[in-house]
Structures are given as C-alpha cells and as structure tokens.
Amino acid sequence: MQQGTLMRKVKSKSWKKQRYFKLQDDCMTIWYQSKRTGKIESAFSISDVETVREGHQSEVLQSLAEEFPPERCFTIVFYGRRGNLDLIAGTEEEAQCWIQGLRQLIELPLPRPFPLTCVLVSCTWIRDWFQKADKNKDGRMNFKEVQRLLKMMNVDMNEDHALRLFQAADKSESGTLEGEEFVLFYKALTEREEVQSLFQEFSEDGKKLTLLELVDFLRQEQLEEEGTEELAMELIDKYEPSETARARHVLSADGFLMYLCSPEGSIFNPQHRALWQDMSQPLCHYFISSSHNTYLIEDQIRGQSSIEGYIRALKRGCRCLEVDCWDGPNGEPIVYHGHTFTSKIPFREVVSTLGKYAFQVGHWLPSPEVGAEQGEEVALLHPTILLLPAGTVQCPEEERGAQHLRVLTSLSPTPQELRHKILLKGKKIGRLEDMLDGPGDEAPDVSDDDNGPEAEEERRRMKVSSLGWGLVGRPFSALQKDRESLAQALSDCVVYCKNVSFRGFQEARSHSRPSEISSLSEAKARKLIRDAGNEFVRHNAWQLTRIYPSGMRTDSSNYSPQEMWNAGCQIVALNFQTAGLEMDLCDGLFSQNGHCGYVLKPPFMRDEGTLFNPSDPSTWQGPGPVTLTIQVISGQQLPKVANSKDGAIIDPLVRVEIHGVPADQARQETKYIENNGEPAVRGPAVPVPALSPTNAFSPLTGFNPHWDETLQFQLHVPELALIRFVVEDYDKTSRNDFVGQFTLAFANIKPGYRHIHLLSKDGTSIPPSSLFVHIRITE
C-alpha cells in the first residue's frame, strides 16, 4: 500500500479511470493521482473511512459484474453523506492487500484518545516523546517531523494553527525546533487559561484538587447530587495521568482538563446515551425516526436511487423506511420514484439490504413502507418474508385467541414486544379482529385511504404511508380495482398498521382502531395544528400518524419536524440525504436512548384526555417556565471554513437556538471575534440583548476564541425543547459560513461547566473542535 497501486476508480458503467493510490508514510492518509496527468486528485484520512465492502456490493460494481470478477472489486465507505469510492484492482492479490490493509488500519487500536486540549503537559513527558521521535539524534525537528510526532502522541490538531505556534516557538528562526523550543510549542498548543483559572478557584494550593475539593466542585458547579465521593474517585482513577496522584486520590490540572473534555464532562448526559426510557409503552407513545423516499440520495426528479440510502438511514437510527415498487424487466419489480427520471434499483436488492442492516444499530423494529403495482403483490410477498432476518410480524394460528385479540385491539404493540421484528403496513381486507376470528358471512371491506387531498398527493407520488414494511401502494389505473385485486396473503401480513384515510378526529374516534394509521401531508398537518391543535394531540395519544413532505419539495428539502412533534405526531418523515437544520433537529432528538430510533413522548402527550395545545399557552400545565442560562466561554480548535483561502482565519460567533412550542422558539448569539482578537459588534441580522457585562477578549485567533458572554432563555414546555448550538464565520458582506453545530434535547443537558463537541454539516464529528460553556437551569 505504501509502494502504491494502480487501480480503476469507477463511477458508472462507462466511467472507469485508472488512478494511482498510495498510503502515506504516516499510515493515516491515502492520496491518489491520475495516471495520465500525474495530478493528485484527492486525499482522505483513514479516520474518514467507516468500512470496506468486498466484491460487487454497490450498484455500480454490480453493473460491471460480467466484466470484472468480484474478487478484484471493493468499495470504500465514508462516514456521513460523502459518496462511496468504488475501486477495481488489477489482480485479486492487490485487491486483498488493500481490503485487508484498510480494515486493519480502521480497526487499529490507538492510544487512549483524548482531544488536543486534554493531553499531558509534563515537561519530562514531552521531552521523552521528543527523544523518541528524534531519529538522527541531532536534537532538532522540522514541522513535518513535529506533525508526525503529534500523531504518534495521538494529539488532534489544526495544521494551520499548529504551524503558527511552531513559527512562534522557533526563536532561532531555523525552521526547526530544539528540545526546549518543542516544550514551549507543545504547551502553547495545549494551553487553556480559562480551565486553569477554574481549577485554581477550587484548589487551595493551585497545584491539585484533593478528593474533598473535587467533591465540592462536582456538587457546587456540576450539580452532581448522589454518590459524589464515589464519582470523584472514579474520575481520578480514570483521568488522572500521574500514578502518584492517583495513589494519593488527588487530581492534577492535567487530569482536571481531561475530565472536562471527557464524556463525563460533556453537555450531553452520558447516562442518556444508553437505552434509558421505558420501551413497554404502545407504539403511538413514541416519536419514531422516519425517512422519506429512503432510496433517493439526491433530488426527487433526476436523483440517484441507491441501496446506500437505506444503509445510511438505518445506521443513523432510522426505523421507518420507504420503498416504491414498480414493474421491471422480466417480471422483477424495481424501486424508484415513479413517473420521474430517478435511477432504478432491483427490489430484491433493497429487501436483501434491509435484511442485512435492519438490526445493526439496535434491536427495535424497523418499518419500511413499500408501494407496489397491482399484480406484483403476491410476487413481492415471498421474497420479503424469505430475505428478512428475525421474521415479519404476522398473526400465526396459535396466536389467534381471544386474549391475543384483546391485546391487539385495545392497544398498539410495544417496541419491547416487537424486538427483532419488522412491521408491515398497508391496506388490509377487513379488520384485524376479522382476521383473528376467521372470515364471516359477508365479504370484508378493504381499507380505504384514497380520499382527501393528502391521498391525492399520495397517488401522485405512489406512496403507502406509515410505520411498517408497508407493502401496498398502487398506480393510478389500479386504484378502483383494489378492493377486488388485493391479495389475501398480502393482506394477512398487515397486522398492526392497517392504513386508513383520515376523515376527521370524530370519525377516527368512532371507527378507527389503535392498530391503524393515517398519513398526512405537511400542509394538512399544519392546518390541523392551527385549527384543532388539542384534538390532534389527543388523536396522536392513541393512534399513529405519519407526516410526509410536500410533493413540491423536488430538491429533497425538508420541512421543520419540530412543529409536528409539538402535536405528538410520531412518524415525521424527512429526506435524510439533505443536511441542514431539519436533520440536525432529527439527529439531536434521536441521539439519546441508545440511538434506537424511539423517544418516549412526554406524559401529557400520552394522555388521551390531555388539554395540551402547542399553540395555546393557557393549556400548559406545570410549575411555570424554566430559565436556561448559558455562558459561552470559549472555543477550541475551530476548523476553517471549506474552500477558504490559505491562511484565512475565521471570525467566529456562537448562536444558540431554541426549537420547541411557538412560545419557546428563540435565538440569541454572541459577538463575533475578529481574527486580530479585538472585540467586535454584533451582526445586525439577529439582535441579541446583552444580558451580562462583556469581559475583555483574549488576544487569540479564531481557532481558540474567547467570548465570555451569557445568553438566557425562558422555556415554557422544556419537555419538547431542542437546543442547537451553531458556530458561524461572520461575514460583513454576505451570509455567514457554517463552521459546526451540536443539537440535543433539553432533557439530556447536564448543568455546570461542560464541553460541546461540534459536528459537521453532515452530522459527523470534527475533533478536536469544541465549545466550553457553563449551563444553569432554574425554575
């Protein structure tokens, strides 16, 4: 790999170009160049690679199956929304060299990873590393050698910022650092004055925190209430680098910094990362992570359909997927956005992919929905059941008893009961109880969802809505024949999620069942929220509702999911391929509870007699508004904006957004820091009240800015609030550039001094970038 290999980079059946791939000496970077021009096209880090797939495991490589054997083909899969890299090696041996080599590099155990700001600053320790890296023993290192050393030490760094500090530490201006110069460089790289000041505030001698001093800090500032002494001991054992200090049960300044940068020092409650909510409630009591037109990874008209859409959504925790089936060659159904120019993929591949990835993230049921043309229903049924793992939820003969019937018709099933199951949703012949008791004398009706404006939209897009492997969409010509042509075998697979048309809340209460589900367009849902908010919340307390994007969103843009969650809508389908605010909110809500894709709704949204109306503050019951106070202290190693000029330094500001009920929607922002470190006025677009005196700004660059500003918010319904932290590069003449963000539910916030580890626009981590804040919550 380090010698380099000539391979074909493949984008389509006709686009196959030879490229020279080479693993760099640091064993962390791969670059490739054109064979013809010799120009380096691109480079990527091993840390960007999620996995390597062997053989024909992409649509492109499958289309070349007759030309190239699978033994020579492999796919490099990156984190986030970055496109995969399909490669064809010259020989099977070369392919295996890269496949196995990449897998070993990905899985290579690294030293205990701490962000840049959390590494030891012991002079002796630094000198020892310097001597290890000084191969020729001349006592000097240039910048490239220093970079290599920092990677050996597992130190994250921003290259531009490190170069500036390197030049500042190079007192002799020789282009190299000697031992003592390197110590100065390293300390400048890791220095955190605001953390040191906090440490000294609780340390009597300014050198260490005793066990009791650490307990005082945890109680007074971090508001840890129970087991603080045990917690303090755990933190010392886990994060104190000095064996002597650990033996004395004290925490050094280095250990204190490591704790603050750790998961225990994060703004996100680490206990809520795991499965922490009750999973034995009916399905309608949960918000469920849901995608729209999952197979599309681009726009809705000409975009590419790909199994990657399903893989990415499932790995993101999505539990409700969408499949549109149409007639294909040789009687084999295909999946694509009907009546558009989107590309097509075989239905069988989609089912196989779902079977493989459905339960990789969690054990809780996924719910793909499938639209199918008339005449294909029975053909679709068998491959679906055969290829999916763990089994499809059906009604076996042994379960068709009165007790089972009471469970099904009184409440919808729970996620706990349906673990490792895949739920099918669609139209159904008759009622669920008819199927359980056996057919009666009269021919049962077929469920009807073909009326109303939302059904018209569904017809145009050929969708079947909802939570399950909904296996029943129809083309226009077949709509009138559904009652006669729906296959009994297909109908029997629809157990818990019978699709029904929504004709009003009174009609639903009188004739619908908890095992049924309705789909509404975003416009229809907004009208119901506006005209009958409380009735909508009550309806969603006992029956599932799915919301889907407007057909006008051909660019795969998204609507705000927050307004739908405010009304208790469980299945709010979004275009997962489109990054932005809406997907940040989705990721923020579902990043908790073991990332299982299910979040329990607040108690007042699970009560069928609730008075709650998201638009009417007089209906809100509770002790009163909660005050959220956020002191934005500093930023660490903020990345440069994409496509910025060499040497450019960002002018960062922090905006805090509250997303919740209309009365809680708010946003405030700090001043921006000019790259010369001087104070700057706020941008005119978003007025932010000065809630506290502004401290003097530290003369630091935009990579390590200090704001020391306090923002304050009143939350009337904190149970529904999401908090979004956004860092932007201020621009006087145009729209600010995005730098990073982090979003979480209010319920997951830990008070005290906390780090916020920023995410990219794609939702992937961008270490070592973070914000340092202080959080207070008061009633």
Tab-separated table of C-alpha atoms in Angstrom, residues 612-770:
chain	number	residue	atom	x	y	z
A	612	PHE	CA	-52.372	20.447	25.857
A	613	ASN	CA	-52.375	22.613	22.742
A	614	PRO	CA	-48.908	23.606	21.477
A	615	SER	CA	-50.229	26.967	20.247
A	616	ASP	CA	-52.208	27.899	23.393
A	617	PRO	CA	-50.113	28.713	26.492
A	618	SER	CA	-53.239	28.661	28.692
A	619	THR	CA	-53.475	24.873	28.232
A	620	TRP	CA	-49.972	24.172	29.505
A	621	GLN	CA	-49.841	22.639	32.947
A	622	GLY	CA	-46.686	22.768	35.010
A	623	PRO	CA	-44.768	24.669	37.678
A	624	GLY	CA	-44.022	27.554	35.320
A	625	PRO	CA	-41.305	28.488	32.867
A	626	VAL	CA	-37.773	27.200	33.265
A	627	THR	CA	-34.848	29.578	32.844
A	628	LEU	CA	-31.898	28.277	30.827
A	629	THR	CA	-28.739	30.356	31.286
A	630	ILE	CA	-25.778	29.627	29.019
A	631	GLN	CA	-22.392	31.273	29.458
A	632	VAL	CA	-20.459	30.809	26.230
A	633	ILE	CA	-16.859	30.894	27.460
A	634	SER	CA	-14.523	29.766	24.682
A	635	GLY	CA	-13.956	27.675	21.581
A	636	GLN	CA	-11.220	25.163	20.878
A	637	GLN	CA	-9.530	24.413	17.565
A	638	LEU	CA	-12.407	25.624	15.400
A	639	PRO	CA	-11.965	24.383	11.820
A	640	LYS	CA	-11.505	26.588	8.799
A	641	VAL	CA	-14.469	27.118	6.526
A	642	ALA	CA	-14.468	24.860	3.469
A	643	ASN	CA	-12.888	26.412	0.353
A	644	SER	CA	-11.445	29.326	2.321
A	645	LYS	CA	-8.184	30.928	1.296
A	646	ASP	CA	-4.863	29.702	2.641
A	647	GLY	CA	-4.004	31.448	5.865
A	648	ALA	CA	-7.574	32.687	6.368
A	649	ILE	CA	-8.744	32.877	9.974
A	650	ILE	CA	-12.417	32.699	10.825
A	651	ASP	CA	-14.315	35.411	12.710
A	652	PRO	CA	-16.426	33.072	14.846
A	653	LEU	CA	-19.678	33.714	16.648
A	654	VAL	CA	-21.936	31.298	18.545
A	655	ARG	CA	-25.691	31.236	18.073
A	656	VAL	CA	-27.934	29.327	20.454
A	657	GLU	CA	-31.339	28.341	19.078
A	658	ILE	CA	-34.352	27.017	20.989
A	659	HIS	CA	-36.722	24.835	18.980
A	660	GLY	CA	-39.986	23.887	20.673
A	661	VAL	CA	-43.530	25.161	21.012
A	662	PRO	CA	-44.091	28.547	19.329
A	663	ALA	CA	-43.769	30.484	22.599
A	664	ASP	CA	-40.349	28.934	23.256
A	665	GLN	CA	-38.837	29.485	19.801
A	666	ALA	CA	-35.864	31.826	20.265
A	667	ARG	CA	-32.313	32.520	19.167
A	668	GLN	CA	-29.506	34.629	20.550
A	669	GLU	CA	-25.894	34.970	19.543
A	670	THR	CA	-22.594	36.212	20.842
A	671	LYS	CA	-20.420	38.883	19.304
A	672	TYR	CA	-18.094	37.669	16.611
A	673	ILE	CA	-14.353	37.600	17.274
A	674	GLU	CA	-12.279	39.342	14.644
A	675	ASN	CA	-9.171	37.468	13.623
A	676	ASN	CA	-6.957	40.044	15.315
A	677	GLY	CA	-8.598	39.203	18.621
A	678	GLU	CA	-10.302	42.574	19.092
A	679	PRO	CA	-13.909	42.869	20.281
A	680	ALA	CA	-16.468	43.138	17.508
A	681	VAL	CA	-20.006	44.388	17.336
A	682	ARG	CA	-22.889	42.034	16.831
A	683	GLY	CA	-24.219	41.389	13.362
A	684	PRO	CA	-27.343	43.421	12.546
A	685	ALA	CA	-29.422	40.447	11.345
A	686	VAL	CA	-30.140	38.940	14.766
A	687	PRO	CA	-30.481	41.358	17.706
A	688	VAL	CA	-29.224	39.784	20.911
A	689	PRO	CA	-29.696	41.535	24.262
A	690	ALA	CA	-26.575	41.994	26.352
A	691	LEU	CA	-27.502	40.033	29.452
A	692	SER	CA	-24.216	40.444	31.254
A	693	PRO	CA	-21.166	42.695	31.031
A	694	THR	CA	-18.794	41.579	28.318
A	695	ASN	CA	-15.397	40.564	29.598
A	696	ALA	CA	-12.232	41.573	27.857
A	697	PHE	CA	-11.439	39.424	24.862
A	698	SER	CA	-8.293	37.345	24.920
A	699	PRO	CA	-5.963	38.183	22.048
A	700	LEU	CA	-6.383	34.776	20.397
A	701	THR	CA	-7.111	33.845	16.811
A	702	GLY	CA	-10.420	32.472	15.607
A	703	PHE	CA	-9.171	28.947	16.254
A	704	ASN	CA	-9.292	29.419	20.036
A	705	PRO	CA	-11.689	32.347	20.617
A	706	HIS	CA	-12.926	33.628	23.983
A	707	TRP	CA	-16.408	35.136	24.176
A	708	ASP	CA	-17.359	35.059	27.876
A	709	GLU	CA	-20.934	36.072	27.069
A	710	THR	CA	-24.142	34.994	28.790
A	711	LEU	CA	-27.355	34.134	26.948
A	712	GLN	CA	-30.656	33.452	28.711
A	713	PHE	CA	-33.905	31.774	27.637
A	714	GLN	CA	-37.351	31.123	29.127
A	715	LEU	CA	-38.789	27.683	28.344
A	716	HIS	CA	-42.500	27.082	28.967
A	717	VAL	CA	-42.551	23.493	27.666
A	718	PRO	CA	-38.986	22.247	28.183
A	719	GLU	CA	-40.091	18.633	27.594
A	720	LEU	CA	-40.390	19.417	23.860
A	721	ALA	CA	-37.428	21.782	23.521
A	722	LEU	CA	-34.325	21.086	21.441
A	723	ILE	CA	-31.222	23.252	21.945
A	724	ARG	CA	-28.982	23.884	18.929
A	725	PHE	CA	-25.519	25.415	19.251
A	726	VAL	CA	-24.200	26.809	15.963
A	727	VAL	CA	-20.753	28.260	15.238
A	728	GLU	CA	-20.508	30.511	12.184
A	729	ASP	CA	-17.820	32.557	10.476
A	730	TYR	CA	-19.110	36.117	10.410
A	731	ASP	CA	-19.156	37.801	7.019
A	732	LYS	CA	-19.964	41.504	6.698
A	733	THR	CA	-20.932	41.351	3.026
A	734	SER	CA	-22.736	38.012	2.667
A	735	ARG	CA	-24.320	35.177	4.575
A	736	ASN	CA	-22.260	33.766	7.438
A	737	ASP	CA	-20.450	30.499	6.735
A	738	PHE	CA	-21.247	27.384	8.739
A	739	VAL	CA	-18.440	26.074	10.975
A	740	GLY	CA	-20.054	23.453	13.228
A	741	GLN	CA	-23.099	22.646	15.317
A	742	PHE	CA	-24.448	20.431	18.073
A	743	THR	CA	-28.101	19.766	18.880
A	744	LEU	CA	-29.651	17.949	21.829
A	745	ALA	CA	-32.950	17.658	23.662
A	746	PHE	CA	-33.306	19.828	26.750
A	747	ALA	CA	-33.896	16.685	28.836
A	748	ASN	CA	-30.360	15.495	28.007
A	749	ILE	CA	-28.497	18.612	29.179
A	750	LYS	CA	-26.032	18.328	32.064
A	751	PRO	CA	-25.579	21.597	34.005
A	752	GLY	CA	-22.248	23.044	35.046
A	753	TYR	CA	-19.001	23.575	33.150
A	754	ARG	CA	-19.324	21.477	30.002
A	755	HIS	CA	-17.728	20.926	26.610
A	756	ILE	CA	-19.834	20.777	23.449
A	757	HIS	CA	-18.120	18.600	20.838
A	758	LEU	CA	-19.064	20.080	17.476
A	759	LEU	CA	-20.395	18.196	14.468
A	760	SER	CA	-20.062	18.921	10.763
A	761	LYS	CA	-22.930	19.791	8.453
A	762	ASP	CA	-23.229	16.055	7.740
A	763	GLY	CA	-23.554	15.269	11.425
A	764	THR	CA	-20.120	13.662	11.737
A	765	SER	CA	-17.678	14.608	14.488
A	766	ILE	CA	-14.917	17.131	13.759
A	767	PRO	CA	-12.410	16.615	16.577
A	768	PRO	CA	-10.870	18.444	18.301
A	769	SER	CA	-13.364	21.294	17.713
A	770	SER	CA	-15.473	22.147	20.743
